Coordinates of C-alpha atoms in Angstrom, one line a residue:
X1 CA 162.8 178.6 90.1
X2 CA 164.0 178.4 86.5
X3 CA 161.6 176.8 83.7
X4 CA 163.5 173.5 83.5
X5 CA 162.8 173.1 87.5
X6 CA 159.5 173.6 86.9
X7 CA 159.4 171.1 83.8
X8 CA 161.1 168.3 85.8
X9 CA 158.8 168.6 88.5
X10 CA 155.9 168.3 86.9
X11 CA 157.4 164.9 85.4
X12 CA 156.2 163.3 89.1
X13 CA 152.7 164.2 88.6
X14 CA 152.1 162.6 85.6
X15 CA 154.3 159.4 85.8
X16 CA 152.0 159.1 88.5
X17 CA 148.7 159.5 86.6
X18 CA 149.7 157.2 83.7
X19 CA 150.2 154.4 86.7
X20 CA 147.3 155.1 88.5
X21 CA 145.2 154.9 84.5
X22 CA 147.4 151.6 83.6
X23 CA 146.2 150.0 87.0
X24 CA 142.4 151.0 86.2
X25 CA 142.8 149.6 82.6
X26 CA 144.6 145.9 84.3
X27 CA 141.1 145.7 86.8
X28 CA 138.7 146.2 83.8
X29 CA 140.4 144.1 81.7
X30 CA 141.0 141.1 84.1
X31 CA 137.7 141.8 85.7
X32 CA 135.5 139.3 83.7
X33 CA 137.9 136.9 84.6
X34 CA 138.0 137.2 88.4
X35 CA 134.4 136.8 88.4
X36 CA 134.6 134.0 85.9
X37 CA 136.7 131.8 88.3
X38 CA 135.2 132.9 91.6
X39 CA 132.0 131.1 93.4
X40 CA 129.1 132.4 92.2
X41 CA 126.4 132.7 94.9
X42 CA 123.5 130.2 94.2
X43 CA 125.8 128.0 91.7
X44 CA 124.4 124.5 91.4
X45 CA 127.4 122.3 91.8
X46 CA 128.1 119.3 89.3
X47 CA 126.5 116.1 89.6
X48 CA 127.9 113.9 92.1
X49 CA 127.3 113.1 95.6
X50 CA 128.1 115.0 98.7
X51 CA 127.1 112.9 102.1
X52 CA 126.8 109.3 102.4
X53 CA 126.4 108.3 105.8
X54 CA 124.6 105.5 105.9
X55 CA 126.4 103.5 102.8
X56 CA 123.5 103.5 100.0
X57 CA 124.7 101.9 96.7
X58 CA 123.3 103.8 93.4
X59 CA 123.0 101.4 90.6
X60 CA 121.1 102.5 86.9
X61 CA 118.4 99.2 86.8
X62 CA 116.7 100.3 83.8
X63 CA 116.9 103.4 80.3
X64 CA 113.1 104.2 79.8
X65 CA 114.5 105.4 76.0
X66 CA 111.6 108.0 75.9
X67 CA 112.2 111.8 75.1
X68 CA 112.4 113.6 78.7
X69 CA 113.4 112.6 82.3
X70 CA 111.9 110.6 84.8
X71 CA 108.7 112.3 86.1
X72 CA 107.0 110.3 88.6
X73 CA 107.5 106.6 90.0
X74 CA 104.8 104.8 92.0
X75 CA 103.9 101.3 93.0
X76 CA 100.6 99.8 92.0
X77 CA 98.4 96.7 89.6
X78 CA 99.0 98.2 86.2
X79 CA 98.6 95.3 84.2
X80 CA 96.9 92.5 83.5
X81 CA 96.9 89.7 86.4
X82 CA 97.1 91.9 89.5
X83 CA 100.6 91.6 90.0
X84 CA 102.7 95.0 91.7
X85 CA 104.5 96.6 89.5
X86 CA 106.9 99.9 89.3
X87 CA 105.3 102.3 86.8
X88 CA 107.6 104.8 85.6
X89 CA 106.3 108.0 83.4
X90 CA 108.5 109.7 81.6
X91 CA 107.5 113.3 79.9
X92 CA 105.9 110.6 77.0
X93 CA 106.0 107.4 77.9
X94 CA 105.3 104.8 80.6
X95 CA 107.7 101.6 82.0
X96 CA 106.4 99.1 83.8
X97 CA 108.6 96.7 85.9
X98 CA 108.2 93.8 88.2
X99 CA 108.0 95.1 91.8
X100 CA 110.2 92.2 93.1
X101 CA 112.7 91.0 90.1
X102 CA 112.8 94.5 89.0
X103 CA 112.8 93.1 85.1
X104 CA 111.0 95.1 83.0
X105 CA 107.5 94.1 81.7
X106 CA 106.2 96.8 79.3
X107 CA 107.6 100.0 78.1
X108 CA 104.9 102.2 76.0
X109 CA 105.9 105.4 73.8
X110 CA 103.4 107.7 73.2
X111 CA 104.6 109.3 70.0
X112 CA 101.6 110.6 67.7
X113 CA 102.0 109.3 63.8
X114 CA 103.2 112.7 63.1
X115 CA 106.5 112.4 65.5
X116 CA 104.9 114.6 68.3
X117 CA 105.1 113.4 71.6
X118 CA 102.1 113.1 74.2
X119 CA 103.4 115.4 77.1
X120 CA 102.0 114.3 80.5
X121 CA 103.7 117.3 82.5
X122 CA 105.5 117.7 85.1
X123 CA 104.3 114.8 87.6
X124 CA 101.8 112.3 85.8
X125 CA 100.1 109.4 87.8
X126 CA 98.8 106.2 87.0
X127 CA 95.4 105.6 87.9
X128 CA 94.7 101.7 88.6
X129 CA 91.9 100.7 86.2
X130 CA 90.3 97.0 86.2
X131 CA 93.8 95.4 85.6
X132 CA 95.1 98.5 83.4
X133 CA 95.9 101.9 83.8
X134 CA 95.2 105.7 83.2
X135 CA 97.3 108.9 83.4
X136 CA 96.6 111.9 85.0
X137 CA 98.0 114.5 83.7
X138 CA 98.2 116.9 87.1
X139 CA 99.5 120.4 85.8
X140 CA 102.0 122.4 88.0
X141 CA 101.8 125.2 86.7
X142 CA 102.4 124.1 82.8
X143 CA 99.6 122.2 80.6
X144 CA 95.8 121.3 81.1
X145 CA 94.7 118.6 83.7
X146 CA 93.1 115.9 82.7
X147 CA 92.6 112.2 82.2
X148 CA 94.3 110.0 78.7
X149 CA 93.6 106.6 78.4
X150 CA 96.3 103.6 78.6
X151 CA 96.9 104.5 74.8
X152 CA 97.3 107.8 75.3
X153 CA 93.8 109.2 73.8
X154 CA 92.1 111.8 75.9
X155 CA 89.1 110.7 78.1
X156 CA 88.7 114.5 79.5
X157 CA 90.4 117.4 80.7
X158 CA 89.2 120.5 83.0
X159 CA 90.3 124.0 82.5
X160 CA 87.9 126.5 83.9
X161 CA 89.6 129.5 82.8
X162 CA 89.9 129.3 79.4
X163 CA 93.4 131.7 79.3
X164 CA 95.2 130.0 82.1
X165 CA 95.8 126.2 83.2
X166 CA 94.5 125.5 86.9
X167 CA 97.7 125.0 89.2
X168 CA 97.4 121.6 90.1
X169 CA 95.1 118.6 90.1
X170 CA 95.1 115.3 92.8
X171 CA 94.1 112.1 92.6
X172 CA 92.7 110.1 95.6
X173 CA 92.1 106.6 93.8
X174 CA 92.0 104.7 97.1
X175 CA 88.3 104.5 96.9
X176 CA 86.4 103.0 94.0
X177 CA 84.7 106.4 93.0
X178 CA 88.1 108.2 92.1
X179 CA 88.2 111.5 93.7
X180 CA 89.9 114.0 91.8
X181 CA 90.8 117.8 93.3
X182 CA 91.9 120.7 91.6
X183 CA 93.1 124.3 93.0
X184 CA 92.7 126.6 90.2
X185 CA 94.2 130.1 92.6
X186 CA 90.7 131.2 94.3
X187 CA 88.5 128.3 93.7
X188 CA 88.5 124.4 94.6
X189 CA 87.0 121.7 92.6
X190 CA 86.4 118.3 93.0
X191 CA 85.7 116.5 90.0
X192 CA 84.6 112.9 89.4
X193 CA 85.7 109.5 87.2
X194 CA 84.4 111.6 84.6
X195 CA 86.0 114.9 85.2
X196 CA 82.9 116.0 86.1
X197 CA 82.5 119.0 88.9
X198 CA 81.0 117.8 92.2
X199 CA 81.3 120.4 94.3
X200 CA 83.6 123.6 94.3
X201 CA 84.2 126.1 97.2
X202 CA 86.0 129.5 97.0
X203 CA 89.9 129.5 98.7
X204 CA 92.9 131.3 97.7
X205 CA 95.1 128.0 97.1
X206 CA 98.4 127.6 95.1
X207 CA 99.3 124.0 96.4
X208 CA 97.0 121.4 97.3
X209 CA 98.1 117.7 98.6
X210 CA 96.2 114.2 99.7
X211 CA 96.1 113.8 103.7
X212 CA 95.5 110.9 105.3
X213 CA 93.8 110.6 108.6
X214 CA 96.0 108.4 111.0
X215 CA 92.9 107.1 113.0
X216 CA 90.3 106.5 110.7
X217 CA 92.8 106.2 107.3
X218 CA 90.3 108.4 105.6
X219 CA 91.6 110.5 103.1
X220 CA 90.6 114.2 102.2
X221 CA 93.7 117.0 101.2
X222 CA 95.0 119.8 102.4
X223 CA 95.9 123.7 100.8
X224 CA 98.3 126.0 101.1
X225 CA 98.7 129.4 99.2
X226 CA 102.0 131.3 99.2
X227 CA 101.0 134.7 99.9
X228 CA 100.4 133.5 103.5
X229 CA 101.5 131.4 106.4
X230 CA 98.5 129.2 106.8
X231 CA 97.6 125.3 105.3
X232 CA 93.7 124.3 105.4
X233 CA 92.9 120.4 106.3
X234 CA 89.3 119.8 104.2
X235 CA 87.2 116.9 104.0
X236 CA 86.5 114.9 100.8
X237 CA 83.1 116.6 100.9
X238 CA 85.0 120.6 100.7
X239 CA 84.6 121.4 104.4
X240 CA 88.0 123.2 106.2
X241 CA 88.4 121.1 109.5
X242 CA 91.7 122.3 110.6
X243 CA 93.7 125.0 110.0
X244 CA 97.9 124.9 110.3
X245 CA 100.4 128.0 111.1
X246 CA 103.3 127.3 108.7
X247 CA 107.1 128.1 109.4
X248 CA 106.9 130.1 106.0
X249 CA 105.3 131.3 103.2
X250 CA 104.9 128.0 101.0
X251 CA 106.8 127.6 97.3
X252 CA 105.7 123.5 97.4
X253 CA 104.0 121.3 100.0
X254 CA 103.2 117.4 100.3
X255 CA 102.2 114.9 102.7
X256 CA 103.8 112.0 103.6
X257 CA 102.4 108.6 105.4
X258 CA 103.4 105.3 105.3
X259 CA 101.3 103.6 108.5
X260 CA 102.9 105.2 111.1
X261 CA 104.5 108.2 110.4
X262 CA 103.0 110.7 108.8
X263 CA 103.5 114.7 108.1
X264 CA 103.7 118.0 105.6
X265 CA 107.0 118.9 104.1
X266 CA 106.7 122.8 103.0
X267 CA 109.0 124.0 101.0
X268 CA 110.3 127.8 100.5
X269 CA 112.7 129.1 98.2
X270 CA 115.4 128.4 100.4
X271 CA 114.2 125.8 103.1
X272 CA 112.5 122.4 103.5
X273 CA 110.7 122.0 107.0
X274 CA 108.9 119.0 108.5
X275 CA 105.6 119.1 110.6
X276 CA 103.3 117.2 112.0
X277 CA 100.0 116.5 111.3
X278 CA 98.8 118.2 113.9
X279 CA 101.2 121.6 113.0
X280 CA 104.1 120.6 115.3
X281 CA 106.9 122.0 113.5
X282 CA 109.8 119.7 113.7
X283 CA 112.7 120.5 112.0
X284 CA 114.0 123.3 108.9
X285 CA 116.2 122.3 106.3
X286 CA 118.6 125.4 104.8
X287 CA 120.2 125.3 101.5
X288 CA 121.8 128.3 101.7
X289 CA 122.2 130.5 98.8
X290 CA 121.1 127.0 96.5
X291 CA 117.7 128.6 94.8
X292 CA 115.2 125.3 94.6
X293 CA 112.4 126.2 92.7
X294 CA 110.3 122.8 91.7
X295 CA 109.7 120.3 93.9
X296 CA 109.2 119.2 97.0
X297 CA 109.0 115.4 95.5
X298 CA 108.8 113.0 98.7
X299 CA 108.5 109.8 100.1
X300 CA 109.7 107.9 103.2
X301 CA 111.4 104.7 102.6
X302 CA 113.2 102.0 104.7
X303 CA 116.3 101.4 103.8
X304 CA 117.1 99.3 106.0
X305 CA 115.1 96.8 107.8
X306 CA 114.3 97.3 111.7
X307 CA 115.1 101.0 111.6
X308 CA 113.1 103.9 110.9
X309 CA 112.3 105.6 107.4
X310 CA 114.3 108.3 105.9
X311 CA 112.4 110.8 104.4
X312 CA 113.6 111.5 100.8
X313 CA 113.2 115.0 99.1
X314 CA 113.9 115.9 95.6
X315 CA 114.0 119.6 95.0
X316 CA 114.9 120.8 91.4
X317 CA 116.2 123.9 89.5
X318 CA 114.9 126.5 87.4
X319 CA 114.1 124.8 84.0
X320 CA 116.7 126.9 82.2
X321 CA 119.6 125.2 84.4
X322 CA 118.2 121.9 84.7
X323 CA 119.7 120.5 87.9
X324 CA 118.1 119.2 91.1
X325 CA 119.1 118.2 94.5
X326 CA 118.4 114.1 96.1
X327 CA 118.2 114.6 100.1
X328 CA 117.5 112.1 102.6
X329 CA 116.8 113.1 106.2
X330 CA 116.2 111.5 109.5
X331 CA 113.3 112.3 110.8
X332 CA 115.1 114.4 113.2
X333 CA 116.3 116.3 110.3
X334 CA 119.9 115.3 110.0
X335 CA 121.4 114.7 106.3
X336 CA 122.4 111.4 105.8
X337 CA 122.4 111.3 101.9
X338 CA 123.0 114.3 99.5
X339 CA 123.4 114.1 95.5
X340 CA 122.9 116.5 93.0
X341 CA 121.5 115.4 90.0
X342 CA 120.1 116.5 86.8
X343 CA 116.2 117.7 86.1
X344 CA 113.9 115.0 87.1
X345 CA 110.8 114.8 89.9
X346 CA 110.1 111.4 90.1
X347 CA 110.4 109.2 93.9
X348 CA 109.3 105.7 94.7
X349 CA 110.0 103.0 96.4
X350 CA 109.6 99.0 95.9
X351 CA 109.9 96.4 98.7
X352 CA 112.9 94.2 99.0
X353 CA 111.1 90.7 98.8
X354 CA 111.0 88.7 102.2
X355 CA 112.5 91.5 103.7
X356 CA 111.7 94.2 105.7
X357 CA 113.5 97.1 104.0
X358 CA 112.6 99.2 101.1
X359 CA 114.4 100.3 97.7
X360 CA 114.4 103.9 96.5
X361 CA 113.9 104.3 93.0
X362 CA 114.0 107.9 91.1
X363 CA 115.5 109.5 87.9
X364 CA 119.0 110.6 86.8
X365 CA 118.1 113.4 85.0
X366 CA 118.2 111.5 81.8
X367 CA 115.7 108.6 80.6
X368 CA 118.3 106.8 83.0
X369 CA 116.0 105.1 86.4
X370 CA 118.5 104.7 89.6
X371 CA 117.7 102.7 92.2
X372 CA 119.0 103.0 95.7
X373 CA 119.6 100.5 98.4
X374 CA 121.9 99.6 101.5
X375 CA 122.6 96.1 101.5
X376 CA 122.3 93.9 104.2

């Protein structure tokens, strides 16, 4: 073989390798690009909604203008004359509408002279007082627990460990002595009006929720922790009475009642399930690779009159991508309403009047309040 045979043969060889390096430099350079433009797993999809089976109308009744979204909606006497109102708390401040018109009667900003907010966290309630109100400020993880005034000023707050806040505080205001419960991760308190302790008992608890007795009507609350399986029924007193094998380890759980239905929905980082109050597991709820990481915020409402309640669950985001997710199941478990939504936790509902249906009312994600109905 002469040299120039040699020479033209080895041509093939490296024509080859320049290919094969040209086709490794087109992958890493269009790379980011495929990724960018595939699905990512766990993506929170834009705002919209996504089942609608039962025709619900979404209007936008009311813009609380405060700094923050929606945080919790509930139904109650919060001012003068005893008549039901909607009070809305935002992350600082409170708006007060009439229950049947819907029109709104108050709207209070809690802004300090100094242009700081009053934070009440990440689910406040209004406490009923002698034709008034007070706000619990209930934790979650973030902020003290405690008690403010309707103007805001602080009445008391409870923090046993100075370096850490507890995880969550409850408030049973059904009775006139206002039972309020906190699970601080190994210990149990209940504290008074005053804030106050009672009593406290050792437990390993991360969640803690109001139960209601269906017989009696009596209420007391349950625990949960989520390094295991198992929820505690207590009495108001701080003695367990029941113990519940859960379908998973617990991220969230609440109770739900309403006069006739009544149950836990647990919450994973994955799932929602639905059981019983006597541990009956009924039904799981999936969301795939969607990662829900506050929540579960629930109620049952009817929306419409001579069939049974849908159970609503709000489950939200990480706080970095502030999203969440509106379902509403049967209570078989089927999805008849799906939305997703921006950060928010609030769920109520207010009675259509001389009617026997119910309005849903929660947050856009904004200072915006929807409300949610089928019409007749």
């Amino acid at each position: 073989m002469t040299t120039s045979t040699r020479l033209r043969n080895n041509r093939v060889p490296c024509r080859l390798l320049s290919v094969l390096l040209f086709a490794m430099f087109v992958v890493v350079a269009l790379a980011p690009l495929v990724v960018w433009a595939a699905p990512r797993v766990g993506e929170w999809p834009q705002a919209g909604v996504s089942v609608n089976k039962v025709g619900i109308k979404k209007v936008v009744i009311d813009d609380c203008c405060f700094p923050g979204s929606v945080r919790s909606v509930q139904l109650g006497a919060f001012g003068g004359g005893g008549n039901l109102e909607i009070g809305v708390a935002a992350q600082s401040g409170i708006l007060l509408l009439d229950a049947a018109t819907l029109s709104r009667n108050a709207a209070l900003d809690f802004s300090a002279p100094d242009g700081k907010q009053i934070w009440f966290g990440l689910s406040p309630y209004l406490v009923e007082d002698n034709g008034g109100f007070k706000i619990a400020k209930r934790g979650g993880g973030f902020g003290d627990v405690g008690l403010l005034d309707q103007a805001g000023r602080q009445l008391w707050s409870f923090k046993p460990n100075p370096k850490l806040s507890p995880s969550r505080m409850i408030v049973d205001d059904a009775k006139e002595d206002e039972r309020y419960y906190v699970c601080d991760r190994d210990m149990i308190y209940r504290l008074d009006r005053n804030g106050k302790v009672v009593w406290k008992v050792s437990e390993l608890a991360s969640h803690i929720t109001l139960v209601r007795d269906p017989k009696s009507q009596e209420t007391a609350f349950a625990t949960a922790d989520s390094s295991n399986r198992t929820l505690t029924i207590w009495t108001a007193s701080g003695t367990r009475v029941q113990q519940l094998k859960l379908p998973f380890r617990p991220d969230g759980l609440e109770f739900v009642w309403n006069g006739e239905i009544s149950g836990f929905v647990i919450k994973s980082e994955r799932d929602v399930a639905f059981i019983d109050r006597q541990g009956n597991h009924l039904w799981t709820h999936s969301y795939g690779d969607l990662p829900v990481v506050h929540g579960p915020f629930v109620t049952l409402v009817r929306l419409v009159s001579g069939q049974q309640p849908l159970l609503a669950v709000r489950l939200g985001s990480s706080s970095a991508t502030g999203r969440s997710i509106l379902t509403l199941f049967s209570l078989t478990g089927t999805v008849v309403y799906n939305e997703y939504l921006g950060t928010g936790s609030g769920l109520g509902t207010a009675p259509v009047p001389n009617e026997d249906r119910e309005r849903l009312l929660t947050g856009d994600g904004t200072s915006k309040l929807l409300l949610y109905e089928v019409l007749p």
